[in-house]
Tab-separated table of C-alpha atoms in Angstrom:
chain	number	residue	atom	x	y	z
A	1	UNK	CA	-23.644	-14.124	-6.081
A	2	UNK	CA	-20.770	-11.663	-8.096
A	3	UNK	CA	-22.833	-9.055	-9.469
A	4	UNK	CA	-20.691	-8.481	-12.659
A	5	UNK	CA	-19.105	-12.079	-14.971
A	6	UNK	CA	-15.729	-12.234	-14.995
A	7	UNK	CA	-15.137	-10.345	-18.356
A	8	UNK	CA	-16.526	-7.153	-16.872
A	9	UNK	CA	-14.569	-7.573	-13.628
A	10	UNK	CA	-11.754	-7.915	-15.474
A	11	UNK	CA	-12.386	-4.517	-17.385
A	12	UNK	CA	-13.276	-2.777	-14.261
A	13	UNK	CA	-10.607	-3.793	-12.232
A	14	UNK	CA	-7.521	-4.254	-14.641
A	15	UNK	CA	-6.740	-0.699	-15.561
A	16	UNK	CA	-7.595	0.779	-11.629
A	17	UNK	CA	-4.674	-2.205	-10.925
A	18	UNK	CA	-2.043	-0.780	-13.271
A	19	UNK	CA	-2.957	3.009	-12.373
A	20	UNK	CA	-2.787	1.430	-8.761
A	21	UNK	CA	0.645	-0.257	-8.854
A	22	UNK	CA	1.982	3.113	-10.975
A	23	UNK	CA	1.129	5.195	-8.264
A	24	UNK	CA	2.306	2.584	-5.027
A	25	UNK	CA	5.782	1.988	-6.935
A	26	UNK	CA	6.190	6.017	-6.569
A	27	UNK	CA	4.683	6.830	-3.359
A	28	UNK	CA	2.514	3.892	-1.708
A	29	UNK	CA	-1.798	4.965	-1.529
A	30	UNK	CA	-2.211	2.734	-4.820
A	31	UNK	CA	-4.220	0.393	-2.521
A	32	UNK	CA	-6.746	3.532	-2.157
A	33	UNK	CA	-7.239	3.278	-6.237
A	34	UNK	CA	-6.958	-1.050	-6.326
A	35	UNK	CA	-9.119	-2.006	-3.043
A	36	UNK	CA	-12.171	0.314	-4.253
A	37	UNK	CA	-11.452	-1.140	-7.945
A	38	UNK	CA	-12.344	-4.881	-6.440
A	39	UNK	CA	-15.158	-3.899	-4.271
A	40	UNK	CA	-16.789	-2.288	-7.110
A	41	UNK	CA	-16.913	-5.704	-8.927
A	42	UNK	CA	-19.585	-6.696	-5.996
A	43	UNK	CA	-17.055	-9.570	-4.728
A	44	UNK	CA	-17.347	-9.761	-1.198
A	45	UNK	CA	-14.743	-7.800	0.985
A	46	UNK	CA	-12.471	-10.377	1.875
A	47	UNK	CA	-12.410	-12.007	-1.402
A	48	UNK	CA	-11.231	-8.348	-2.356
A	49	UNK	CA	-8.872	-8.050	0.200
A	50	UNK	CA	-7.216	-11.503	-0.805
A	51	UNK	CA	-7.112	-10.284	-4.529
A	52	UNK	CA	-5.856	-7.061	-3.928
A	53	UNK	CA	-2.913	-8.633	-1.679
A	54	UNK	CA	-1.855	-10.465	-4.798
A	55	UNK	CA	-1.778	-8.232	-7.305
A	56	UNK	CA	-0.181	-5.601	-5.213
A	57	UNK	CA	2.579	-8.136	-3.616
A	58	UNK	CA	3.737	-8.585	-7.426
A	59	UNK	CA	3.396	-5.513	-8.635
A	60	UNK	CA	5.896	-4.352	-5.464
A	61	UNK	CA	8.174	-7.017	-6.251
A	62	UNK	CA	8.831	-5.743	-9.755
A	63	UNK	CA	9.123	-1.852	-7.908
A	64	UNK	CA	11.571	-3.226	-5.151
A	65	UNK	CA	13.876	-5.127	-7.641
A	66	UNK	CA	14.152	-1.847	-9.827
A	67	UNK	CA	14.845	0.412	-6.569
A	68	UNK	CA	17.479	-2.375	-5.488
A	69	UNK	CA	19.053	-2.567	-9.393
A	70	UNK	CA	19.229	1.465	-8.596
A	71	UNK	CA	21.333	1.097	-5.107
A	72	UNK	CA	17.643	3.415	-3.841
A	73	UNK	CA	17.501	1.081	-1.039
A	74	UNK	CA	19.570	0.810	2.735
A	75	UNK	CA	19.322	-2.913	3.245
A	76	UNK	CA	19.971	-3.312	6.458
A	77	UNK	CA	17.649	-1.360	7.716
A	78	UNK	CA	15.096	-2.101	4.878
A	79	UNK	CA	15.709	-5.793	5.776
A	80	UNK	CA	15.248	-5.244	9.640
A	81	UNK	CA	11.708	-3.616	8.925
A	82	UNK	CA	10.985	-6.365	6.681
A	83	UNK	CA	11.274	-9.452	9.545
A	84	UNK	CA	8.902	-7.121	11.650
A	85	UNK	CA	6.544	-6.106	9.389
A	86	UNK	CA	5.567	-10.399	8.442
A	87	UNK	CA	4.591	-10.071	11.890
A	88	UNK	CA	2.419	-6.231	11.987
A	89	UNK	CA	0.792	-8.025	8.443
A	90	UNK	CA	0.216	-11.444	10.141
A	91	UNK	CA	-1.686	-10.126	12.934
A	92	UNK	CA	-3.264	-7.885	11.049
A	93	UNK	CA	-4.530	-10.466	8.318
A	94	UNK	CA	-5.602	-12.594	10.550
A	95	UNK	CA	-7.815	-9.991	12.500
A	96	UNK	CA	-8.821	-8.538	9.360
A	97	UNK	CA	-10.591	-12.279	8.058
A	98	UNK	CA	-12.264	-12.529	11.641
A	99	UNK	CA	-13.777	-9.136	11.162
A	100	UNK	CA	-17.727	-9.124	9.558
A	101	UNK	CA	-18.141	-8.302	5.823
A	102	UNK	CA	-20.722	-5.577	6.697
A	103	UNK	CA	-18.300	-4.918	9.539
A	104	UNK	CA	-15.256	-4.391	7.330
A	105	UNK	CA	-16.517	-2.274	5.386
A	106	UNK	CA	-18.154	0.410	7.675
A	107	UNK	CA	-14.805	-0.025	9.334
A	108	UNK	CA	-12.793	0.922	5.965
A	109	UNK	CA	-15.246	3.857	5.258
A	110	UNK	CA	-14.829	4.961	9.203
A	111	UNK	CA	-11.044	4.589	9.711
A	112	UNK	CA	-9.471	5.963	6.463
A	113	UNK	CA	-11.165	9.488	6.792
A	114	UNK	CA	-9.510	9.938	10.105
A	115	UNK	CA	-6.098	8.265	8.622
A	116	UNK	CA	-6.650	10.623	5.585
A	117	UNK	CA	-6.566	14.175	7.810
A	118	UNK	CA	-3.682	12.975	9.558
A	119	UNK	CA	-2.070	12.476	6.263
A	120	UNK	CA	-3.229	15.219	4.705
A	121	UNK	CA	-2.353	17.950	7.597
A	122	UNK	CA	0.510	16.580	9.077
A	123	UNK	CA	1.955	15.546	5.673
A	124	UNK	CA	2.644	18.955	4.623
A	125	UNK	CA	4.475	19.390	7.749
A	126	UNK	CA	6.646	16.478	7.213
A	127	UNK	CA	10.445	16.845	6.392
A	128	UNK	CA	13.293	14.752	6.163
A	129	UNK	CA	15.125	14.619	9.602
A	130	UNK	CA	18.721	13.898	10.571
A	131	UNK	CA	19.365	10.379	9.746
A	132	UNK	CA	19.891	8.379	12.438
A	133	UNK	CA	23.010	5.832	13.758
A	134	UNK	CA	23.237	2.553	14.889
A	135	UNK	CA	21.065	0.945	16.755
A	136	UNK	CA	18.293	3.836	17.127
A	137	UNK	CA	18.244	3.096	13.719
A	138	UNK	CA	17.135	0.030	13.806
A	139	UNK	CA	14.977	0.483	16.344
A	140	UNK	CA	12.977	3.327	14.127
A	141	UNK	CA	12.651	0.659	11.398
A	142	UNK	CA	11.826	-1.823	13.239
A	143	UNK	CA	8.437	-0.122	14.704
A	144	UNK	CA	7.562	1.428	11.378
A	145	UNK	CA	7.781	-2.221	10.020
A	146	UNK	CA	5.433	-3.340	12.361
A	147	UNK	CA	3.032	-0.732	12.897
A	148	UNK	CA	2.410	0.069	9.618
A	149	UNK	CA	2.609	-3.686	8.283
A	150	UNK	CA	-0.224	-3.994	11.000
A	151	UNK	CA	-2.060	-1.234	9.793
A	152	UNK	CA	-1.770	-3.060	6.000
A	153	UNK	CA	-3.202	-6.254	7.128
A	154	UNK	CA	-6.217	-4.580	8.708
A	155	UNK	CA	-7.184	-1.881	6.688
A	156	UNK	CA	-3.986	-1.684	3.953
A	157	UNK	CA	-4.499	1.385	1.907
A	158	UNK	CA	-2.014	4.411	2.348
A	159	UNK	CA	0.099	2.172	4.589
A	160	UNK	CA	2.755	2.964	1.773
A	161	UNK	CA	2.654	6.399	2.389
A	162	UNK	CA	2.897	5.994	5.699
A	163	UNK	CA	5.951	4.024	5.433
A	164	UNK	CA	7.919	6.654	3.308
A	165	UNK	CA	7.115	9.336	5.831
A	166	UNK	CA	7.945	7.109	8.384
A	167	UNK	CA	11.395	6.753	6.771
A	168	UNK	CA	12.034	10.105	5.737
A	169	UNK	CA	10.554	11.797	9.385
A	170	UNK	CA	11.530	9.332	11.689
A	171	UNK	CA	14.516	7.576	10.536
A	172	UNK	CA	15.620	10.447	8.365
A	173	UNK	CA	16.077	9.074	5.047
A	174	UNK	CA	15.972	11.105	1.683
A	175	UNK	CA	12.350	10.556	-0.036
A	176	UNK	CA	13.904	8.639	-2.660
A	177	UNK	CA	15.472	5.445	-0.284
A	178	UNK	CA	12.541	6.244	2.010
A	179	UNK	CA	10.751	5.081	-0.947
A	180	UNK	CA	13.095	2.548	-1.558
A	181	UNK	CA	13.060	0.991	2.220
A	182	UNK	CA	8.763	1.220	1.892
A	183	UNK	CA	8.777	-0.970	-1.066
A	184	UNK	CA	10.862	-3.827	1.010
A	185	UNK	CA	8.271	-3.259	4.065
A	186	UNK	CA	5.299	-3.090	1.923
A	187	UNK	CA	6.634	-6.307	0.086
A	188	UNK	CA	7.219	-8.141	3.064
A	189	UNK	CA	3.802	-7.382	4.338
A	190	UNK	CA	2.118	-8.059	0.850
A	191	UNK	CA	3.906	-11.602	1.001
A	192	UNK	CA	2.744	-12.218	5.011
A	193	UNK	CA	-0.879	-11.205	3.885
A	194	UNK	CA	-1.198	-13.152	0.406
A	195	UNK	CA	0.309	-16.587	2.331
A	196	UNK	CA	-2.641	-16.591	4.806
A	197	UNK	CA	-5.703	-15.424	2.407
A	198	UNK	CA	-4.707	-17.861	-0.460
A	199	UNK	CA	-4.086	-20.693	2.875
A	200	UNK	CA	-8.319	-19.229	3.582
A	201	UNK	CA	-9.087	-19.598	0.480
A	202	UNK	CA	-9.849	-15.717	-0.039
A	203	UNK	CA	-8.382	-15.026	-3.691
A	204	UNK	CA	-10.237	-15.555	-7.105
A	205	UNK	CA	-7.374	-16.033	-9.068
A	206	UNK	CA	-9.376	-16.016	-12.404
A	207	UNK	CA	-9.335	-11.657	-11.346
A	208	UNK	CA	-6.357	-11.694	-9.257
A	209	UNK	CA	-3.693	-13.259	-11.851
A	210	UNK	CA	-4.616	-10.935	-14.876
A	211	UNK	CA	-4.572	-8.048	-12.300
A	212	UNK	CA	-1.536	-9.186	-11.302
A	213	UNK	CA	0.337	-8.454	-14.845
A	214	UNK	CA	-1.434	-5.058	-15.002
A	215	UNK	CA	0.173	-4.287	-11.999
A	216	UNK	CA	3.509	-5.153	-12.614
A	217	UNK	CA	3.166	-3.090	-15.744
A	218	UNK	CA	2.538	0.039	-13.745
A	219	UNK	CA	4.470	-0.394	-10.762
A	220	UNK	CA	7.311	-1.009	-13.610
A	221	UNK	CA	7.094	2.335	-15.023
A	222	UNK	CA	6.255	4.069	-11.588
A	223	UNK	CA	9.396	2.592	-10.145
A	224	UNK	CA	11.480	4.319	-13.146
A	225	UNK	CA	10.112	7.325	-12.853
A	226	UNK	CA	10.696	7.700	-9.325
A	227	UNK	CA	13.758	6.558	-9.718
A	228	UNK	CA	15.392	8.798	-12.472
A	229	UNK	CA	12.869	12.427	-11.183
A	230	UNK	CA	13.571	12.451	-7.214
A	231	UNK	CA	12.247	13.308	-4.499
A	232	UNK	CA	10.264	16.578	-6.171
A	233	UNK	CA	8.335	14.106	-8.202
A	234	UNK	CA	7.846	11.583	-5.186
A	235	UNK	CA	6.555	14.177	-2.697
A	236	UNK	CA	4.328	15.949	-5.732
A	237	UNK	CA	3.172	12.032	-6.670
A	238	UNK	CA	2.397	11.859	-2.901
A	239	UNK	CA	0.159	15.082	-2.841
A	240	UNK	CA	-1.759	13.784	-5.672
A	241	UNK	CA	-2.477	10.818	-4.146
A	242	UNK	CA	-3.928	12.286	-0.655
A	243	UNK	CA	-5.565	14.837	-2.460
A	244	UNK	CA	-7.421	11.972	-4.195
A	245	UNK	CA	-7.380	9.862	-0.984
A	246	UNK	CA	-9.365	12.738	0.499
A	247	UNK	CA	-12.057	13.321	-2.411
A	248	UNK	CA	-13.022	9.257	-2.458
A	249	UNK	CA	-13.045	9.373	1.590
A	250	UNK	CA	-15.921	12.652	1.149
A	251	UNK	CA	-17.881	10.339	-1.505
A	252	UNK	CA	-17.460	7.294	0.530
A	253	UNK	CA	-18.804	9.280	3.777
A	254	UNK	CA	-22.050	10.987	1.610
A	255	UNK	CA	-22.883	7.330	0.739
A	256	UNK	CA	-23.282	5.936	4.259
């Protein structure tokens, strides 16, 4: 049994989308605003899962088409990440909907605070590197594809972040097509995940469709502000959003 009707869900979860897919079209973590935004309507965690896939997958759509109108994107190696990361999000998906409700979710309150420090200490530390060449380039997008695409389909929020550091620290992109090359990866994950929990039957689409337009609404005006401030207002964006990540993570842990 849902614990709220649908018009309540929908006023619960509808703005948390669009403040969601603002914040993912800058610097990926919206999932850590969306996800909890779902669960809180007392659907059960797959369902939310499934919903949240959908309304994020659209909302990054709108974000990578504006990135792409802006040239903020290196296809190649965008595209390259892409291919691996419908396979990190398969596998993860699928492991994720064999996983326990009650399991899944004392694995989402155990995991992230341990994926949050990381962030939080080594982020600070994190600076755009040499760019690589040729076919070590590929080779760094290719395992950031995958890895965190796999990460996504388990677990899913922050992988954004993780993908523009990736980007920027590893493959040594400015923060701005870093941010560019995460939208492709998280899109291609968001498309691998959505496939195989609407094919399962995991998405209410009477929540997930009006989400849906909230979040391309925010991920639309995200994208354009990343897009004309730079990377200062990406990487402050970003230090909002694991300052938050880290708060919710605390008040998740004090409810256990």
């Amino acid at each position: 049994m849902l614990d709220l009707a649908l018009p309540q869900m929908l006023l619960i979860v509808c703005p948390l989308v669009f403040f969601g897919g603002f914040v993912d079209s800058i610097s990926g973590g919206g999932g850590l605003i969306s996800l909890p935004a779902y669960l809180l309507t007392g659907i059960p965690p797959h369902i939310a899962f499934g919903c949240n896939k959908v309304s994020a997958g659209v909302g990054m759509l709108v974000s990578t088409v504006r990135f792409h109108q802006n040239g903020k994107i290196h296809l190649k190696s965008a595209a390259v990440s892409a291919v691996f990361a419908l396979l990190g999000a398969g596998l993860g998906s699928s492991f994720n909907m064999l996983l326990d409700a009650v399991l899944l979710k004392k694995l989402i309150v155990g995991v992230l605070p341990v994926v949050s420090i990381l962030v939080l200490f080594g982020g600070n530390r994190i600076r755009p590197s040499k760019l690589l060449k040729g076919y070590k380039l590929f080779l760094a997008c290719a395992g950031i594809g995958f890895v965190t695409a796999l990460y996504d389909g388990i677990i899913g929020p922050g992988a954004g972040t993780f993908m523009v550091f990736g980007y920027a620290s590893i493959a040594g992109f400015d923060y701005v097509t870093a941010s560019g090359n995460a939208k492709v990866t998280n899109l291609a994950s968001n498309i691998a995940s959505t496939f195989l929990y609407i094919s399962a039957g995991r998405v209410l689409f009477a929540l997930a469709i009006p989400a849906a337009l909230c979040s391309i609404a925010g991920s639309w005006i995200g994208s354009g502000l990343a897009i004309q401030k730079g990377a200062k207002f990406i990487k402050g964006i970003m230090a909002l959003v694991l300052a938050g990540i880290f708060v919710k993570l605390i008040w998740d842990l004090h409810l256990i």
